[in-house]
C-alpha cells in the first residue's frame, strides 16, 4: 500500500522571471507505507522541493499530492492539519529549539494537537527513548546541550506527534560516524515499532544502503528510478550518470566481478559482502574467466 | 629538516561560559606538529576538540596554557600585537563547513578579492591573485556570476579561492565537504589535493569522512580533547577497533578485510588499499592461490 501519491507534479521557482527554474518536472511517484524510503540526488535535483510538497509547505504549480488517499489541498484553509500527519524535520533542526526546558520543547507539538497531559507525557518518554536520550535531560535547557543532543531533542519533538509520515532532511548531517549510527538507528527503531512511514533525504549512499528499505533517485527535477534499495543500488551506471556514487563496498564488488569473480552485483553493505565472499570461498564456486 | 610550520606544545583550552563543559577541557594537553607542505587529516567524534584546535591555530581562540608556534613565532606570547595576529591569519587560511557563512560579496570575483583588498595590496596584484585563485579552483568562467546561484561545491570552491588569494602557507578545512553531495565533495577534494601537491600549500583537513582522510600524509585522531592516535593513514587505519572506540569508523574496504580475516581466517594485512589492490588480494584468496 502506498501512503503518498504524487500525480503529474510540476513546480517552478521564479516563474515568468528571467531566472525561472523547473524544480520538479512532471513527477509521478508513490511512497510505500510502513517502511523507510530514502530520497537521493545531487544538489539542486529537486529533493527538498519534493519533501516540502508533502506537508503543504509549498504548493505545486500543477498536479495533486495525495496523502493516505486524500488530496491535501482539497480544502486549502485546512492545510495546516496535514502537518499533524506529515511531520517534518528540517536540516539542522537544532536551530528550531525554543522552549525553556527540553520537556516543554518536545511537548509543543503534541500540545498543539490537543492531546491529554497523560498522553503527552507518554509520548515524550517514548520519543526520547527512540532518540537515545535519558530522562534526566527533560528538565535541562535545550541551549545547554551539545549539538548532537540538541539534534535528538528536535527529532524527539516531531516523533512525539506520532505522524503517519516522518520526513527528515539530512538528519545525520555534520555528525560523527557514531552519532550518525545512533540517530539513524533510532529512526529505524521508531519506524519498526510505530509502523509509521519514514522518508529520509540524504547524500550518503552508505547510510541509505544501510538504513532504508526503498530508495528514490532524483536528477534534474525528475525521478530517474525508484524501488527497493537492492533494485536501485544495482543500477550503478545510472547512479554515476546522475552525479551520485555507489557505496564504497559496491565499488569493490563490481571490481571483483570485472576480474572474473562470480559474485552477485546487488551487494551494498559490508556484511552482505562478507556473506557473499564467505559462501564463494567455502563452496569453491568462484567461477569466472581466469 | 626546517622548523615545523605549526607546532602545538601541551595546549589546553576550556570554554568559559558553558555549564556542561565545566571541568571539561575542549582541548586537553595537545601537542602536534604540521610541517610545511604537509597534508594532515584530523579525525574525531563531535566535541573531540578538532575545531577548537583549528581555531587556536589561527587565533580565533586563545589557549589557556601551552604554547603554539606558527612559522617559528610563539603566538601565545602576551605581547602579540594586532599586526602580529594579522600576520598569523595571513599565513593560516581557513575554510568552514558552510560556504554561505563565508561569502560576503554579490559577484564571485569581488568575493575572492575581499581578502587581498584587506591586505592592502596594489589593485594590479589583486587582479592577478583573483585570476590565479579562480583558475586554481577551476571556477574562472564564473568570475562574474552571483555566488548564491552556484551549487554547494562551486560555492565552496569560491570560498577556497578567497583564501588562496591571500597566499597562505597553510589552509585549514573545517568539515568543508560535510554539506556537499558526492560530486561536490570530489570537486573540493581534487582542489585540495592540487593545492597541496602543485602549490605546496600545507593542508589541515578536519573531516568525518574516512575516505578523505586516507588521502592525507598524516592522520591525527582526537578523542575527548586529546590526541588519541597519530600516524600515516596505514598506521591509523590498521587499528579499526581503536577507531571504533573513538566513535569513528574505517573505510569499508578495511572493514571488509577485517571481517574476512576474522571469519575465514585470512591474514590480509590491515592497511589502506587502492581499489585494484584490495580486489586483487581478495580475488587471489578466493582462487586459493
mmCIF file of C-alpha atoms in Angstrom, chain A residues 90-287:
data_model
loop_
_atom_site.group_PDB
_atom_site.id
_atom_site.type_symbol
_atom_site.label_atom_id
_atom_site.label_comp_id
_atom_site.label_asym_id
_atom_site.label_seq_id
_atom_site.Cartn_x
_atom_site.Cartn_y
_atom_site.Cartn_z
ATOM 1 C CA UNK A 90 14.441 20.131 8.536
ATOM 2 C CA UNK A 91 18.201 20.292 8.106
ATOM 3 C CA UNK A 92 19.944 21.372 11.289
ATOM 4 C CA UNK A 93 16.685 21.208 13.305
ATOM 5 C CA UNK A 94 18.587 22.129 16.475
ATOM 6 C CA UNK A 95 18.238 25.761 15.427
ATOM 7 C CA UNK A 96 14.473 25.464 15.902
ATOM 8 C CA UNK A 97 14.559 24.701 19.620
ATOM 9 C CA UNK A 98 12.989 27.499 21.634
ATOM 10 C CA UNK A 99 11.490 26.416 24.980
ATOM 11 C CA UNK A 100 12.933 26.764 28.491
ATOM 12 C CA UNK A 101 13.199 23.045 29.040
ATOM 13 C CA UNK A 102 13.652 20.006 26.840
ATOM 14 C CA UNK A 103 10.337 18.665 28.112
ATOM 15 C CA UNK A 104 8.381 21.749 27.048
ATOM 16 C CA UNK A 105 10.080 21.763 23.701
ATOM 17 C CA UNK A 106 9.138 18.174 22.945
ATOM 18 C CA UNK A 107 5.607 18.750 24.305
ATOM 19 C CA UNK A 108 4.958 21.694 21.973
ATOM 20 C CA UNK A 109 3.738 19.647 19.009
ATOM 21 C CA UNK A 110 1.551 17.180 20.942
ATOM 22 C CA UNK A 111 0.035 20.091 22.936
ATOM 23 C CA UNK A 112 -0.983 21.810 19.724
ATOM 24 C CA UNK A 113 -2.693 18.621 18.682
ATOM 25 C CA UNK A 114 -4.878 18.959 21.776
ATOM 26 C CA UNK A 115 -3.756 15.733 23.431
ATOM 27 C CA UNK A 116 -4.305 14.992 27.126
ATOM 28 C CA UNK A 117 -1.457 15.653 29.570
ATOM 29 C CA UNK A 118 -1.221 11.970 30.257
ATOM 30 C CA UNK A 119 -0.873 11.107 26.584
ATOM 31 C CA UNK A 120 1.687 13.881 26.086
ATOM 32 C CA UNK A 121 3.750 12.549 28.984
ATOM 33 C CA UNK A 122 3.667 9.059 27.474
ATOM 34 C CA UNK A 123 4.732 10.296 24.068
ATOM 35 C CA UNK A 124 7.600 12.379 25.451
ATOM 36 C CA UNK A 125 9.029 9.340 27.215
ATOM 37 C CA UNK A 126 8.633 7.171 24.132
ATOM 38 C CA UNK A 127 10.227 9.628 21.776
ATOM 39 C CA UNK A 128 13.282 10.384 23.923
ATOM 40 C CA UNK A 129 13.885 6.656 24.117
ATOM 41 C CA UNK A 130 13.933 6.351 20.305
ATOM 42 C CA UNK A 131 16.350 9.255 20.195
ATOM 43 C CA UNK A 132 18.696 7.721 22.747
ATOM 44 C CA UNK A 133 18.174 10.408 25.384
ATOM 45 C CA UNK A 134 17.997 9.847 29.143
ATOM 46 C CA UNK A 135 15.098 11.052 31.329
ATOM 47 C CA UNK A 136 17.261 13.475 33.284
ATOM 48 C CA UNK A 137 17.644 15.596 30.168
ATOM 49 C CA UNK A 138 13.967 16.644 30.296
ATOM 50 C CA UNK A 139 14.422 19.416 32.866
ATOM 51 C CA UNK A 140 17.525 20.883 31.260
ATOM 52 C CA UNK A 141 17.525 23.896 28.982
ATOM 53 C CA UNK A 142 17.902 22.781 25.362
ATOM 54 C CA UNK A 143 20.522 25.502 24.943
ATOM 55 C CA UNK A 144 22.902 23.861 27.411
ATOM 56 C CA UNK A 145 23.109 20.667 25.393
ATOM 57 C CA UNK A 146 25.740 19.571 22.902
ATOM 58 C CA UNK A 147 24.984 19.815 19.192
ATOM 59 C CA UNK A 148 24.221 16.100 18.880
ATOM 60 C CA UNK A 149 21.854 16.149 21.873
ATOM 61 C CA UNK A 150 20.019 19.218 20.542
ATOM 62 C CA UNK A 151 19.531 17.430 17.232
ATOM 63 C CA UNK A 152 17.944 14.480 19.065
ATOM 64 C CA UNK A 153 15.659 16.700 21.120
ATOM 65 C CA UNK A 154 14.417 18.387 17.936
ATOM 66 C CA UNK A 155 13.814 14.991 16.390
ATOM 67 C CA UNK A 156 12.014 13.747 19.509
ATOM 68 C CA UNK A 157 9.687 16.754 19.295
ATOM 69 C CA UNK A 158 8.471 15.656 15.879
ATOM 70 C CA UNK A 159 8.316 11.937 16.739
ATOM 71 C CA UNK A 160 6.137 12.789 19.752
ATOM 72 C CA UNK A 161 3.421 13.920 17.340
ATOM 73 C CA UNK A 162 3.386 10.354 16.050
ATOM 74 C CA UNK A 163 2.880 11.497 12.453
ATOM 75 C CA UNK A 164 1.778 8.965 9.835
ATOM 76 C CA UNK A 165 4.775 10.073 7.823
ATOM 77 C CA UNK A 166 8.021 11.348 9.315
ATOM 78 C CA UNK A 167 10.126 13.298 6.803
ATOM 79 C CA UNK A 168 13.765 14.038 7.630
ATOM 80 C CA UNK A 169 16.096 16.210 5.556
ATOM 81 C CA UNK A 170 19.712 15.121 6.141
ATOM 82 C CA UNK A 171 19.121 14.045 9.759
ATOM 83 C CA UNK A 172 22.742 12.978 10.268
ATOM 84 C CA UNK A 173 24.499 15.915 8.553
ATOM 85 C CA UNK A 174 27.563 17.062 10.453
ATOM 86 C CA UNK A 175 27.505 14.209 12.973
ATOM 87 C CA UNK A 176 30.432 11.867 13.583
ATOM 88 C CA UNK A 177 30.095 8.215 12.498
ATOM 89 C CA UNK A 178 28.889 7.060 15.925
ATOM 90 C CA UNK A 179 26.370 9.903 16.108
ATOM 91 C CA UNK A 180 25.156 9.005 12.616
ATOM 92 C CA UNK A 181 24.671 5.371 13.564
ATOM 93 C CA UNK A 182 22.815 6.280 16.749
ATOM 94 C CA UNK A 183 20.448 8.756 15.167
ATOM 95 C CA UNK A 184 19.729 6.683 12.056
ATOM 96 C CA UNK A 185 19.445 3.524 14.158
ATOM 97 C CA UNK A 186 16.940 5.316 16.413
ATOM 98 C CA UNK A 187 14.900 6.390 13.398
ATOM 99 C CA UNK A 188 14.841 2.820 12.148
ATOM 100 C CA UNK A 189 13.717 1.546 15.542
ATOM 101 C CA UNK A 190 10.998 4.215 15.642
ATOM 102 C CA UNK A 191 9.779 3.110 12.220
ATOM 103 C CA UNK A 192 9.754 -0.590 13.117
ATOM 104 C CA UNK A 193 7.918 -0.059 16.411
ATOM 105 C CA UNK A 194 5.410 2.564 15.256
ATOM 106 C CA UNK A 195 4.777 1.138 11.767
ATOM 107 C CA UNK A 196 4.622 4.757 10.583
ATOM 108 C CA UNK A 197 6.248 5.663 7.280
ATOM 109 C CA UNK A 198 9.593 7.448 7.203
ATOM 110 C CA UNK A 199 11.189 9.438 4.377
ATOM 111 C CA UNK A 200 14.876 10.391 4.635
ATOM 112 C CA UNK A 201 16.710 12.776 2.312
ATOM 113 C CA UNK A 202 20.474 12.204 2.295
ATOM 114 C CA UNK A 203 23.688 12.422 0.296
ATOM 115 C CA UNK A 204 25.326 9.449 1.953
ATOM 116 C CA UNK A 205 24.933 6.371 -0.213
ATOM 117 C CA UNK A 206 26.424 4.172 2.527
ATOM 118 C CA UNK A 207 23.868 5.371 5.094
ATOM 119 C CA UNK A 208 20.968 4.996 2.693
ATOM 120 C CA UNK A 209 22.025 1.470 1.777
ATOM 121 C CA UNK A 210 22.233 0.586 5.449
ATOM 122 C CA UNK A 211 19.037 2.101 6.873
ATOM 123 C CA UNK A 212 16.476 2.409 4.072
ATOM 124 C CA UNK A 213 14.109 -0.201 2.685
ATOM 125 C CA UNK A 214 13.351 1.644 -0.514
ATOM 126 C CA UNK A 215 15.027 4.433 -2.452
ATOM 127 C CA UNK A 216 14.054 7.186 -4.882
ATOM 128 C CA UNK A 217 16.708 8.756 -7.083
ATOM 129 C CA UNK A 218 16.177 12.277 -8.383
ATOM 130 C CA UNK A 219 18.081 14.158 -11.036
ATOM 131 C CA UNK A 220 17.316 17.415 -12.823
ATOM 132 C CA UNK A 221 13.790 17.771 -11.427
ATOM 133 C CA UNK A 222 12.750 14.221 -12.317
ATOM 134 C CA UNK A 223 12.554 10.855 -10.597
ATOM 135 C CA UNK A 224 15.019 8.722 -12.545
ATOM 136 C CA UNK A 225 14.470 5.468 -10.691
ATOM 137 C CA UNK A 226 12.836 4.089 -7.573
ATOM 138 C CA UNK A 227 12.308 0.730 -5.924
ATOM 139 C CA UNK A 228 13.792 -1.401 -3.157
ATOM 140 C CA UNK A 229 17.339 -0.473 -2.161
ATOM 141 C CA UNK A 230 18.533 -3.585 -3.926
ATOM 142 C CA UNK A 231 16.830 -2.596 -7.167
ATOM 143 C CA UNK A 232 18.116 0.965 -7.004
ATOM 144 C CA UNK A 233 21.687 0.354 -5.890
ATOM 145 C CA UNK A 234 22.198 -2.322 -8.525
ATOM 146 C CA UNK A 235 21.841 0.344 -11.243
ATOM 147 C CA UNK A 236 25.413 1.502 -10.804
ATOM 148 C CA UNK A 237 25.884 3.229 -14.117
ATOM 149 C CA UNK A 238 22.679 5.214 -13.699
ATOM 150 C CA UNK A 239 23.761 6.400 -10.245
ATOM 151 C CA UNK A 240 27.127 7.514 -11.560
ATOM 152 C CA UNK A 241 25.495 9.215 -14.553
ATOM 153 C CA UNK A 242 23.324 11.380 -12.290
ATOM 154 C CA UNK A 243 26.296 12.554 -10.254
ATOM 155 C CA UNK A 244 25.925 10.145 -7.335
ATOM 156 C CA UNK A 245 28.172 7.351 -6.260
ATOM 157 C CA UNK A 246 27.719 3.736 -5.313
ATOM 158 C CA UNK A 247 28.648 2.757 -1.745
ATOM 159 C CA UNK A 248 32.381 2.004 -1.484
ATOM 160 C CA UNK A 249 31.668 -1.662 -0.815
ATOM 161 C CA UNK A 250 29.578 -1.925 -4.001
ATOM 162 C CA UNK A 251 32.537 -0.485 -5.918
ATOM 163 C CA UNK A 252 34.700 -3.319 -4.545
ATOM 164 C CA UNK A 253 32.138 -5.961 -5.550
ATOM 165 C CA UNK A 254 31.854 -4.533 -9.062
ATOM 166 C CA UNK A 255 35.639 -4.562 -9.441
ATOM 167 C CA UNK A 256 35.738 -8.204 -8.307
ATOM 168 C CA UNK A 257 33.160 -9.035 -10.968
ATOM 169 C CA UNK A 258 35.296 -7.276 -13.569
ATOM 170 C CA UNK A 259 38.147 -9.520 -12.504
ATOM 171 C CA UNK A 260 36.054 -12.567 -13.295
ATOM 172 C CA UNK A 261 34.803 -13.389 -9.799
ATOM 173 C CA UNK A 262 31.265 -14.717 -9.971
ATOM 174 C CA UNK A 263 29.791 -12.656 -7.123
ATOM 175 C CA UNK A 264 26.263 -11.166 -7.159
ATOM 176 C CA UNK A 265 26.175 -7.492 -8.145
ATOM 177 C CA UNK A 266 23.402 -6.458 -5.728
ATOM 178 C CA UNK A 267 25.575 -6.096 -2.614
ATOM 179 C CA UNK A 268 25.676 -2.748 -0.887
ATOM 180 C CA UNK A 269 26.615 -3.416 2.739
ATOM 181 C CA UNK A 270 29.859 -4.763 4.217
ATOM 182 C CA UNK A 271 28.018 -7.616 5.940
ATOM 183 C CA UNK A 272 26.371 -8.558 2.649
ATOM 184 C CA UNK A 273 29.793 -8.651 1.018
ATOM 185 C CA UNK A 274 31.266 -10.783 3.803
ATOM 186 C CA UNK A 275 28.416 -13.308 3.470
ATOM 187 C CA UNK A 276 28.781 -13.499 -0.310
ATOM 188 C CA UNK A 277 32.580 -13.860 -0.265
ATOM 189 C CA UNK A 278 32.351 -16.451 2.503
ATOM 190 C CA UNK A 279 29.904 -18.525 0.528
ATOM 191 C CA UNK A 280 32.090 -18.352 -2.604
ATOM 192 C CA UNK A 281 35.170 -19.294 -0.617
ATOM 193 C CA UNK A 282 33.589 -22.209 1.209
ATOM 194 C CA UNK A 283 31.750 -23.587 -1.829
ATOM 195 C CA UNK A 284 34.717 -23.081 -4.086
ATOM 196 C CA UNK A 285 32.469 -21.982 -6.948
ATOM 197 C CA UNK A 286 34.410 -18.835 -7.729
ATOM 198 C CA UNK A 287 33.628 -19.277 -11.398
#
